[in-house]
Each structure stands twice: as structure tokens, then as C-alpha cells.
Tab-separated table of C-alpha atoms in Angstrom:
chain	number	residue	atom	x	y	z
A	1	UNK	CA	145.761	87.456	105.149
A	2	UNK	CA	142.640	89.286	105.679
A	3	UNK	CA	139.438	88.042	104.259
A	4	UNK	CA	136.226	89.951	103.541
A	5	UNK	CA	133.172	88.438	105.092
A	6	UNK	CA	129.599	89.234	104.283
A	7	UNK	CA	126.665	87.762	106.826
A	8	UNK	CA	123.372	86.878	104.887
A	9	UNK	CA	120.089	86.442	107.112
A	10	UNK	CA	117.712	87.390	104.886
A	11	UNK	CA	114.891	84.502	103.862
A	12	UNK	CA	112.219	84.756	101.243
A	13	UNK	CA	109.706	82.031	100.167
A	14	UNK	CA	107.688	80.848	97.621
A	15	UNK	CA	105.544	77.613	96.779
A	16	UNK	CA	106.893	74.977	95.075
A	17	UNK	CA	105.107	74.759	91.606
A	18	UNK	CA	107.864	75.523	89.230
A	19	UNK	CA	107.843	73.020	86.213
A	20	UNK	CA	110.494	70.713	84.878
A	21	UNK	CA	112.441	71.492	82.250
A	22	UNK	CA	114.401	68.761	80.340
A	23	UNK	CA	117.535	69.780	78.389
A	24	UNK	CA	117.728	68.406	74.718
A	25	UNK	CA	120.403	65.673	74.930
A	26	UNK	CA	123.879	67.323	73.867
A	27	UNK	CA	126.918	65.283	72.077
A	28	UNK	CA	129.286	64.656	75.020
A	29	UNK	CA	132.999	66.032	74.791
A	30	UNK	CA	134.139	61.839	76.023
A	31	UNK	CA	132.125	60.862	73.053
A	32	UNK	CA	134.494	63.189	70.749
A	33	UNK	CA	138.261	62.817	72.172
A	34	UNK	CA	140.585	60.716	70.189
A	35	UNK	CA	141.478	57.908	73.146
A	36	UNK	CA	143.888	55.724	71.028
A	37	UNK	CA	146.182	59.305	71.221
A	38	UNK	CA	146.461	59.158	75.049
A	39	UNK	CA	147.118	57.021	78.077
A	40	UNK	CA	144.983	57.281	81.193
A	41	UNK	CA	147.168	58.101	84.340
A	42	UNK	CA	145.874	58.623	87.840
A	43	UNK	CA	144.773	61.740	89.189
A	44	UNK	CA	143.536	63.298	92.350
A	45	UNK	CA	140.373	61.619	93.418
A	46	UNK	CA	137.645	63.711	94.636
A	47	UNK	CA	137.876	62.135	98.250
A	48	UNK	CA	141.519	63.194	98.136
A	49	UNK	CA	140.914	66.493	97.001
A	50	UNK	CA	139.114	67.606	100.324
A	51	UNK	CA	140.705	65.413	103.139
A	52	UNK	CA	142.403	66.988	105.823
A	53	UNK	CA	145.387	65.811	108.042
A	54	UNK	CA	143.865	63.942	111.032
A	55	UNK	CA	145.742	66.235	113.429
A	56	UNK	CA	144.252	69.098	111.472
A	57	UNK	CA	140.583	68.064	111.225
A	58	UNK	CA	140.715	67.132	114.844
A	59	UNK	CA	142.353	70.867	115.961
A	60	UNK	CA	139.305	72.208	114.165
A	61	UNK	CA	136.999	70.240	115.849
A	62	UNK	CA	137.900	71.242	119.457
A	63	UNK	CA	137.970	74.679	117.898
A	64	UNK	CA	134.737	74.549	116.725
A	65	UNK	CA	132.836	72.699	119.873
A	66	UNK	CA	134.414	75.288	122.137
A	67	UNK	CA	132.799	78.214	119.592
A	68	UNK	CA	129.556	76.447	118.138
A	69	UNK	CA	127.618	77.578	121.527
A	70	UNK	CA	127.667	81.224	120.767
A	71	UNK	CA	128.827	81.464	117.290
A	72	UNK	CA	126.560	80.031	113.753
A	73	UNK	CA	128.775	77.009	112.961
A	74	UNK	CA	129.583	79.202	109.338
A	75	UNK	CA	130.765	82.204	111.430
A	76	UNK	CA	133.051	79.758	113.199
A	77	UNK	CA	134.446	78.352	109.626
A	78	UNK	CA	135.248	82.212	108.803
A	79	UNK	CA	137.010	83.065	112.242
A	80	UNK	CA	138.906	79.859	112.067
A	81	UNK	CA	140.318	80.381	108.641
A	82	UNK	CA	140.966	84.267	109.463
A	83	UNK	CA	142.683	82.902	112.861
A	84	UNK	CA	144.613	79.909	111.149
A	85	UNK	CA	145.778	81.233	107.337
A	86	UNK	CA	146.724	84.871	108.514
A	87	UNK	CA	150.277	84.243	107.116
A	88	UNK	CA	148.725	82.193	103.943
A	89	UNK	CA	150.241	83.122	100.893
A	90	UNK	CA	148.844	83.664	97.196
A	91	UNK	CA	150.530	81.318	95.043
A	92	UNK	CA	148.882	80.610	91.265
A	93	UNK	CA	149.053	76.643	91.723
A	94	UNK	CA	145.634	74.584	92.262
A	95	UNK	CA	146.079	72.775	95.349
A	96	UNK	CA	144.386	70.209	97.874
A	97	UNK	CA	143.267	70.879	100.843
A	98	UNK	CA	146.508	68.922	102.704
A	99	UNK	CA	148.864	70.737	100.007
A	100	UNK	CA	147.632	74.197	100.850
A	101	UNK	CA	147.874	73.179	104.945
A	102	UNK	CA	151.498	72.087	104.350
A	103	UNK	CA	153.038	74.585	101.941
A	104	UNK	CA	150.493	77.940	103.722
A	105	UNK	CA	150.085	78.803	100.417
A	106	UNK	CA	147.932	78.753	96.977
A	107	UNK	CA	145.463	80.097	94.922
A	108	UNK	CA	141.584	81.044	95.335
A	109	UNK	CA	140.665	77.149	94.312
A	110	UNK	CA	142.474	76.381	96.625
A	111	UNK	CA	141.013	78.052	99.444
A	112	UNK	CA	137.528	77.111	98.154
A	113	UNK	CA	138.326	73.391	98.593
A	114	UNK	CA	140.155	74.263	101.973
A	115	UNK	CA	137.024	75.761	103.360
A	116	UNK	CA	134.668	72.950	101.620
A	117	UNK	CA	136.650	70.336	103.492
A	118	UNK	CA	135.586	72.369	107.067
A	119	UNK	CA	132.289	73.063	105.594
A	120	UNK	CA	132.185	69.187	105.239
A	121	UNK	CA	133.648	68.349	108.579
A	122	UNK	CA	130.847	69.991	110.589
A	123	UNK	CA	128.184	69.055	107.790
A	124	UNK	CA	127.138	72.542	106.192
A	125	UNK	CA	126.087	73.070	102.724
A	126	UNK	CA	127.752	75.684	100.241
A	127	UNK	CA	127.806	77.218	97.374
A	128	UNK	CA	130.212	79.479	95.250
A	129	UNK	CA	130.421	82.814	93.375
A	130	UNK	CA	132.787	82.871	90.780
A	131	UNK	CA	134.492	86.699	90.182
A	132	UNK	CA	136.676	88.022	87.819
A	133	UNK	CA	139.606	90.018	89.258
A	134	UNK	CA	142.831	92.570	87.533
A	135	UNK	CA	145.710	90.970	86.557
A	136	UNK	CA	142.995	89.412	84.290
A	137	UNK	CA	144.626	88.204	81.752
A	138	UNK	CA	147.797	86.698	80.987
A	139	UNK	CA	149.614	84.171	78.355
A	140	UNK	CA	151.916	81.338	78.915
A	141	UNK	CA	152.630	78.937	76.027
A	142	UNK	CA	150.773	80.663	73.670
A	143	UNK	CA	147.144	79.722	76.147
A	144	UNK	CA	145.466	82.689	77.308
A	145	UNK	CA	144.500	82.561	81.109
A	146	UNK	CA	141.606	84.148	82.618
A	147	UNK	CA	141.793	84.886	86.268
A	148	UNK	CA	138.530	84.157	87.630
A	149	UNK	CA	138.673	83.681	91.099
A	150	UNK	CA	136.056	81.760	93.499
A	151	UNK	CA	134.264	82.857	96.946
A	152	UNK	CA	132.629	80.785	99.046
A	153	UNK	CA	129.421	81.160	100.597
A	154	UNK	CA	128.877	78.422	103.934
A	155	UNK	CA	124.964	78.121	104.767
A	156	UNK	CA	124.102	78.526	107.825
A	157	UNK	CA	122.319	75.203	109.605
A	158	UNK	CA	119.098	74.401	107.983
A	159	UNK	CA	115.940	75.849	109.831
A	160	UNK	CA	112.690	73.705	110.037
A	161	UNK	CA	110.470	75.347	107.677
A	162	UNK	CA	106.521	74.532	107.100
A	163	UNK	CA	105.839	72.235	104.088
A	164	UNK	CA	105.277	73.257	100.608
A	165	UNK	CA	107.654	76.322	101.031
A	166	UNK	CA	111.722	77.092	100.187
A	167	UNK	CA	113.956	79.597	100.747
A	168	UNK	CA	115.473	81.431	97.975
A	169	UNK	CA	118.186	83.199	100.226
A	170	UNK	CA	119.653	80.970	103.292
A	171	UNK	CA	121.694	82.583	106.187
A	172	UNK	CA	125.029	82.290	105.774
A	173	UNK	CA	128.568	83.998	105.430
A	174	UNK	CA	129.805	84.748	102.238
A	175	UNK	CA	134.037	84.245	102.297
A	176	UNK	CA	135.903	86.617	99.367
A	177	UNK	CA	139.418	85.228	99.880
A	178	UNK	CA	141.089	88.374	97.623
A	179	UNK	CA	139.039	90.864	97.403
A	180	UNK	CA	140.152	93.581	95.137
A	181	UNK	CA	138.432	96.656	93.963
A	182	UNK	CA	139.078	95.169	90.390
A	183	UNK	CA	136.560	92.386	91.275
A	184	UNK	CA	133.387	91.729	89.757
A	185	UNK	CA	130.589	89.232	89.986
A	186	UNK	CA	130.400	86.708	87.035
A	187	UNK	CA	127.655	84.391	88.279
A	188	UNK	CA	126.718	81.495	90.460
A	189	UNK	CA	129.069	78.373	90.958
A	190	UNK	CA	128.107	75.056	92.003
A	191	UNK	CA	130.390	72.184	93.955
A	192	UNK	CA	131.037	70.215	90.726
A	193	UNK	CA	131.819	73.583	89.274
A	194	UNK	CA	134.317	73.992	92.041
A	195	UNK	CA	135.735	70.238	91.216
A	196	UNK	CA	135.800	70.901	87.737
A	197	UNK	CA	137.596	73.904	87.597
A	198	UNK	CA	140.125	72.118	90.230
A	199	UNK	CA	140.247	69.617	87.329
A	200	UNK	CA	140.910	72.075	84.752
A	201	UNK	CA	143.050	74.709	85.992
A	202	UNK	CA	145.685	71.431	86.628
A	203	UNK	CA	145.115	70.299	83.128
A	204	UNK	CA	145.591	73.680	81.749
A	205	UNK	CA	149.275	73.499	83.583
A	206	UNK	CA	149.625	69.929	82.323
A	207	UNK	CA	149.105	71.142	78.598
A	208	UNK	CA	151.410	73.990	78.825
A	209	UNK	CA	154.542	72.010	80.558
A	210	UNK	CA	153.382	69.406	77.412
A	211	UNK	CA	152.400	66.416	79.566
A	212	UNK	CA	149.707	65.276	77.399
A	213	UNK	CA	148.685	62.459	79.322
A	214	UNK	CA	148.438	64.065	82.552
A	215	UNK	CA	146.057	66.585	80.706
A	216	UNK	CA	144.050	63.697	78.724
A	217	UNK	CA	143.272	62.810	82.381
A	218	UNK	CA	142.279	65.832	84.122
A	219	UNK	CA	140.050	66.965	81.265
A	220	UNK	CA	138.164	63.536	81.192
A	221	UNK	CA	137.721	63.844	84.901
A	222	UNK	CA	136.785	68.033	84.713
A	223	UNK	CA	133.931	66.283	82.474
A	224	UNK	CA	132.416	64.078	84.584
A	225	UNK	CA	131.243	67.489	86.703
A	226	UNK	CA	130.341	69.921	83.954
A	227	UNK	CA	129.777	67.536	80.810
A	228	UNK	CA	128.698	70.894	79.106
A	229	UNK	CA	131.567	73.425	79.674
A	230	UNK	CA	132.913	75.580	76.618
A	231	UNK	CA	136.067	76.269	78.117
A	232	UNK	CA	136.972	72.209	78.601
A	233	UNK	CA	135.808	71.411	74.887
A	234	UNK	CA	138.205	74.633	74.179
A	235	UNK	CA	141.184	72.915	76.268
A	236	UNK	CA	140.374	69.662	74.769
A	237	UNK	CA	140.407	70.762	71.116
A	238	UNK	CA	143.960	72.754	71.934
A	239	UNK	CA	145.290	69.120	73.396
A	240	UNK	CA	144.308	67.474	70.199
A	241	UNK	CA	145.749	70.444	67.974
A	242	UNK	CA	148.862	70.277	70.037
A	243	UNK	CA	149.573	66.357	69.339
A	244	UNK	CA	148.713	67.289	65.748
A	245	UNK	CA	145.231	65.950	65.666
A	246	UNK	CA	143.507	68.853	63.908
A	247	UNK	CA	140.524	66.539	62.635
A	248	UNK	CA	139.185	65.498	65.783
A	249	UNK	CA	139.890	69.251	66.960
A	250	UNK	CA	138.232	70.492	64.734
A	251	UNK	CA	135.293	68.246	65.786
A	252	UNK	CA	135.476	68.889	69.493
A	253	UNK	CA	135.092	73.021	68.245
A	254	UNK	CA	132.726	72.601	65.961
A	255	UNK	CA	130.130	70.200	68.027
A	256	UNK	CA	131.090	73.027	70.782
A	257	UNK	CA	129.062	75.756	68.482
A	258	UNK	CA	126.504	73.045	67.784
A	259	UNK	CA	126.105	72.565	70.994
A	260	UNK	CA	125.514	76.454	72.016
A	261	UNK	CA	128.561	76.066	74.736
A	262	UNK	CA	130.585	79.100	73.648
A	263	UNK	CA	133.098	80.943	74.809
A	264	UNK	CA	136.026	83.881	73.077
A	265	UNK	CA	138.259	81.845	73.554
A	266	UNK	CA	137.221	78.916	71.810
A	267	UNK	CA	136.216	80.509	69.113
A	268	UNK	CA	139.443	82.459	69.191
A	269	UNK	CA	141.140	78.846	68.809
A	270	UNK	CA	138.564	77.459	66.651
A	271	UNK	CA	139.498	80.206	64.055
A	272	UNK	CA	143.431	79.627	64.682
A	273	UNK	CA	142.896	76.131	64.337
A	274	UNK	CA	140.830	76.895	61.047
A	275	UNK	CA	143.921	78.856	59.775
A	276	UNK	CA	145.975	76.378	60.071
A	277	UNK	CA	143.808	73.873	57.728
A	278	UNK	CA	143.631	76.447	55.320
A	279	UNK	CA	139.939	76.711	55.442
A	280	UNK	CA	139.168	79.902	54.639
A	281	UNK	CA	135.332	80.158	54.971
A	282	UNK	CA	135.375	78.931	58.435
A	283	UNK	CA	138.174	81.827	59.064
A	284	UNK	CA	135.613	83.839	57.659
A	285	UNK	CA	132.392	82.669	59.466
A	286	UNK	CA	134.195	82.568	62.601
A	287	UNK	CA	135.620	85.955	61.940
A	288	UNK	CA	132.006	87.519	61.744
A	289	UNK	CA	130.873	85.845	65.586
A	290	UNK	CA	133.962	87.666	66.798
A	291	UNK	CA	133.283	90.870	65.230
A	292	UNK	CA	130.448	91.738	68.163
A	293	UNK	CA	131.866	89.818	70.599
A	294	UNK	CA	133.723	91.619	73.520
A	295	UNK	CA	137.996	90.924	72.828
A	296	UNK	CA	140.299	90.297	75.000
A	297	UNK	CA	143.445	91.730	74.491
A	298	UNK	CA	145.536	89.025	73.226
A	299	UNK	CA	142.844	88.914	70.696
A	300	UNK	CA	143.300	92.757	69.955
A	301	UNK	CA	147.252	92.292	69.937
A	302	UNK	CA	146.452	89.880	67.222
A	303	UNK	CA	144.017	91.948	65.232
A	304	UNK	CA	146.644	94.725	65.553
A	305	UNK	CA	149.219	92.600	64.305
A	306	UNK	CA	147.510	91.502	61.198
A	307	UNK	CA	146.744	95.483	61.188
A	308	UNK	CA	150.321	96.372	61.063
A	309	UNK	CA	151.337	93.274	58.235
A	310	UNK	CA	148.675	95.360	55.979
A	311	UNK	CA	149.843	98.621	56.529
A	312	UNK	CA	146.763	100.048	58.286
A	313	UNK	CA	148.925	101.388	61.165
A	314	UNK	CA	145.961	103.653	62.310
A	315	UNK	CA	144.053	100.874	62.963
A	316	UNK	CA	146.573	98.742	64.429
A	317	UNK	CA	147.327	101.707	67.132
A	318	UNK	CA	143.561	101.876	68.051
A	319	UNK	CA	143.572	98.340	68.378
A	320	UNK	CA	146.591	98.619	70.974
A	321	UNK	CA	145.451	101.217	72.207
A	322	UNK	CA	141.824	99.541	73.076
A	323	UNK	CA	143.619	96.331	74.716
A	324	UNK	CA	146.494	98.509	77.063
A	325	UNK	CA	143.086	99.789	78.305
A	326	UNK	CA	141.947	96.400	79.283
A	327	UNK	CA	145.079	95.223	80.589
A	328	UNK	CA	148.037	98.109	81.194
A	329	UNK	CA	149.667	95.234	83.046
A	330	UNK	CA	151.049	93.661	79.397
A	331	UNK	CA	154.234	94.422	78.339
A	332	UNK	CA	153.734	93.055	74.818
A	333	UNK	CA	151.303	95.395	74.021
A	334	UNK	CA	153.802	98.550	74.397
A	335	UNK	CA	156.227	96.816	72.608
A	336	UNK	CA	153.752	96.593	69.422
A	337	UNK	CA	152.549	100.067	70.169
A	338	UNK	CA	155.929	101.514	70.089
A	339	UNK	CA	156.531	99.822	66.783
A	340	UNK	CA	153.288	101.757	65.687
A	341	UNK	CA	154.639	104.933	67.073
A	342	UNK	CA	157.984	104.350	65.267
A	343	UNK	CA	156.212	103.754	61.972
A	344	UNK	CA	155.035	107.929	62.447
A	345	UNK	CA	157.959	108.863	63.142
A	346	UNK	CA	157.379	109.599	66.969
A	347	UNK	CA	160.834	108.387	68.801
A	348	UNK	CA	160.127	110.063	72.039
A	349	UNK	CA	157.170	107.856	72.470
A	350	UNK	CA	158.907	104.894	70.987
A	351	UNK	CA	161.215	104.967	73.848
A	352	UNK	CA	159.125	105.971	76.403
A	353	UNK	CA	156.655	103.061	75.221
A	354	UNK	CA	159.849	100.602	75.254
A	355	UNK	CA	160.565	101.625	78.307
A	356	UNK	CA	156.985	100.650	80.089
A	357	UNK	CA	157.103	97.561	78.208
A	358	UNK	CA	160.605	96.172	80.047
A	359	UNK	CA	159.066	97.898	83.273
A	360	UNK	CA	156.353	95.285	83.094
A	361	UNK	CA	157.629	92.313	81.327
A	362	UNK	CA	158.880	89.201	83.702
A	363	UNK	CA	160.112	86.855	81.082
A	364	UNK	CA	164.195	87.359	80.931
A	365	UNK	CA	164.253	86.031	77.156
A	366	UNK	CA	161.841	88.954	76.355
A	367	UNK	CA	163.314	91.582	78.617
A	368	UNK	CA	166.768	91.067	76.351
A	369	UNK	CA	164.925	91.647	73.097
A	370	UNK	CA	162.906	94.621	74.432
A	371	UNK	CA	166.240	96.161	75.757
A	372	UNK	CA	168.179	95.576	72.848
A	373	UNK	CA	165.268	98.114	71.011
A	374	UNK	CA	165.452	100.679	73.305
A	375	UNK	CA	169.535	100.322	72.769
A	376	UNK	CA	169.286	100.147	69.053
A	377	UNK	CA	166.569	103.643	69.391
A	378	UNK	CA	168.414	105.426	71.676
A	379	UNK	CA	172.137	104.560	68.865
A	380	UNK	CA	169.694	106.064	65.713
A	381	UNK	CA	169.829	109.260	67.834
């Protein structure tokens, strides 16, 4: 696989005279999950998470002592991955650093911690960009994923530097390990953000295969790295709502908003969540801080849907229509759309809209149903 490098040797400095700030103290997410519902099970530690196979970490040693005298010690990180993962394999599961070695295979986390556990080995500092990359979106389980991916940036070896000054730019190498056209920069990441999305993204797979306990665990330990995250009080409030908790969801969303950590999707949740108590005021309220938010498109398929239950077709196909532009990659948005298109009495796109949607849609269950439509269509003829 072919990475895309970018070599940083620009430095800048300033005095050191910025004042402190100190955060007002925020209720903690620990402080508001329901324990007595869940059992604590082991989990990666963070040690574990990083180490590399003795033969390995040795292999990259000699590699790197027979490089270091020519080459910055982060350009020899980069040419050693490049030379050593060229047959590495994308693979959507979070991984360790010895997982992704043996199986040659994973997904941008995983290459983060790969290259943190080099980064370690000879002693360099990093940081991370997180980046948001087509297929964004997708649904499993009735959770919405967003496919944010991470880069790596390795600093080169610090540089003696008078008192009194820093540098706001280091040297280093900046390592994008899928760089698409689709990407775009989403802002900074930090190594407990890199730990805590590790955390996440397996508790996020623990919740949807229903193992409860496994994501109790992850999310507790996700918190111990970003305490203030919107998307784990989101995860956690969905973990309580799935064991049928909805107080103490509730609770977790709502101290969420108190706490300014927002995100769509927990308020998307939040406001399912709301439904589902029958509060209507806080379907309302949380109805009018989505109305200028940006959607994403499982948010539009739902607006669309409600749309369609009304009888306001029109606006039902604009609200397709807006999410296919997002994300032409799901299928369950041309299956609504062609229902839309049926409703006017246009067949010829029905079908060609029914068609596009089993083009695109992987799930076998779903490919039946959309098949028998465009059967049942093509019959009425």
C-alpha cells in the first residue's frame, strides 16, 4: 500500500507568556452510568495496545541503526512502514499493534497505533490529524458510523533551542495512511485521543454484536482519555437505552447538552430516545437545535420518512434527494426515493431508482426485498 508523506521543517517562535486557563469543572460521564446494570470484564491495556513482537521490534531496530546516519529517525519510521506493509490490507476492525503485524491487515487506528509503537521504540514524539473520508457514512444495527480516519504526524528529534522560546511547528513527517481525494481535515488529535477512539470504535462493535459488558468496559476505559467526549456520552446513553434503562439515558444526554459536549448524533439519539418516553417538548426542543444543524443522511432518510407518513411527498423527495447527494453510496435512500417517484406516477424512474438501490446494497436480506419491488414493478407493466 502506498502512503502519502508530507516533510515539515518549518519552525516559528514565540515567548512564553500565554495565561492559564482553568476549565469550569464538568459532571463526569463515570459519575452518570448505571454500574449495578453491568459487569466489568478485562480489556486491552494501554501497554498492550502498542507492544510489538520481540522479533519485530528488534528487525526494526537493526533497520533503523543501519538508516538513522543519513536519514531523520521520522523519515526512517515512514520508509520502514512503506517497505514493510506494502501488501497491508484495509480491513474496518480496530486492531493492536501485534494483531495488525499478524493478520497484514486493519483499519486507519490501527496503523496509527502501529506507527506510535515505532515512534515509541526509537523515542519520538507525535501527534495526530483526524480526517474525514467518502464512504462516510454508514449504518449497522440501527448506529450510524462516521468514518473519520487518523494520520500521523512523527516529530522529528528535538533541537536545543534558547530559553524562554517554543516552536509552534516542529520538523517532522506527516503519514496519511488512505489518502483519498474525498478527504478533509477535521482538526487536531492528541495520543489519548488516539487511545480513546481505539477504546471506542471496539465498544461501538461490542454494542452492535449486543455484548453489553464488553461495551460497559471499553466506554469506561475510552473515558479515562477524553472524560469530555460527546460522542462516548452518545454511545453510553445508546448502551443504557439498549438494556432498557431510558432514565439514566436520558441523564447521560441531557448532562451531555449541559455540559456543551455536542454532537448530531447525540442529539439525533437524544430526540429518539425522547420519542420513545413520550415526551413531547423535549422532541420539540431538540427538534429546533437540529433544524440549523448540518444532517447527515440517515437523519434526512428519517425526516423524509416522516415526510412521506404525512403526505408531503415533495418534501420527502427533496429530503432524499439532499442526502443521495451526501452519500450516493446508500442504497436505502433510492429505495425511499423510488417510493416517492412511484407516488407521481413516474415508473421509469421507479425502476431505474430500484435498480441503483440493489446495485449498491450488500445486505442479502435487503437485496431480496429490493428485488422483489423491482419484480412486482416490472408485473404492473
Amino acid at each position: 500500500m502506498k502512503f502519502l508523506i508530507l516533510i515539515f521543517c518549518l519552525f516559528l517562535t514565540a515567548c512564553k507568556n500565554a495565561p492559564t486557563i482553568t476549565p469550569a469543572e464538568k459532571v463526569q460521564l463515570s459519575s452518570l452510568i448505571n454500574h449495578s446494570l453491568f459487569e466489568r470484564l478485562d480489556i486491552p491495556t494501554e501497554q498492550s495496545i502498542f507492544e510489538l513482537p520481540q522479533a519485530e521490534k528488534q528487525k526494526f531496530l537493526t533497520y533503523a541503526n543501519e538508516n538513522l546516519a543519513d536519514t531523520r529517525a521520522d523519515q526512517v519510521i515512514f520508509n520502514y512502514l512503506e517497505s514493510q506493509l506494502e501488501n497491508f490490507q484495509y480491513h474496518g476492525d480496530t486492531l493492536t499493534s501485534k494483531q495488525a503485524l499478524k493478520l497484514s491487515q486493519g483499519n486507519c487506528i490501527s496503523l496509527a497505533v502501529l506507527t506510535q509503537s515505532y515512534a515509541q521504540t526509537l523515542g519520538l514524539d507525535t501527534s495526530f490529524q483526524e480526517m474525514t473520508s467518502e464512504p462516510v457514512y454508514a449504518k449497522e444495527s440501527n448506529i450510524v458510523y462516521v468514518a473519520n480516519h487518523f494520520r500521523t504526524k512523527i516529530y522529528a528529534p528535538k533541537v536545543k533551542k534558547e530559553d524562554n522560546y517554543i516552536e509552534f511547528i516542529r520538523a517532522g513527517t506527516l503519514i496519511d495512511y488512505f489518502p483519498t481525494q474525498g478527504s478533509t481535515y477535521s482538526g487536531s488529535a492528541t495520543y489519548n485521543d488516539l487511545l480513546a477512539k481505539f477504546y471506542s470504535n471496539l465498544a461501538a462493535n461490542a454494542l452492535a454484536e449486543k455484548q453489553f459488558n464488553t461495551a460497559y468496559s471499553l466506554i469506561l476505559q475510552a473515558n479515562k482519555f477524553t472524560p469530555n467526549d460527546a460522542e462516548l456520552f452518545n454511545i453510553a446513553g445508546i448502551l443504557h437505552r439498549r438494556v432498557g434503562d431510558l432514565l439514566s439515558a436520558k441523564n447521560i444526554y441531557q448532562t451531555a447538552l449541559s455540559n456543551n459536549e455536542i454532537s448530531i448524533n447525540l442529539i439525533s439519539n437524544y430526540q429518539l430516545l425522547a420519542k420513545e418516553l413520550g415526551d413531547k417538548e423535549l422532541v420539540k426542543e431538540l427538534t429546533s437545535q437540529l433544524v440549523n444543524k448540518e444532517k447527515d443522511p440517515y437523519e434526512l432518510l428519517v425526516i423524509a420518512k416522516n415526510n412521506l407518513q404525512a403526505g408531503h411527498v415533495h418534501q420527502a423527495k427533496t429530503h432524499l434527494e439532499q442526502a443521495i447527494t451526501k452519500a450516493p453510496y446508500i442504497a436505502e435512500l433510492y429505495l425511499e426515493l423510488a417510493k416517492v417517484r412511484y407516488q407521481q406516477g413516474n415508473t421509469k424512474q421507479t425502476q431505474a431508482l430500484l435498480e441503483k438501490a440493489i446495485e449498491l446494497e450488500r445486505d442479502n436480506q435487503k437485496l431480496d426485498v429490493y428485488q422483489a419491488k423491482l419484480l412486482s414493478l416490472q408485473t404492473d407493466k
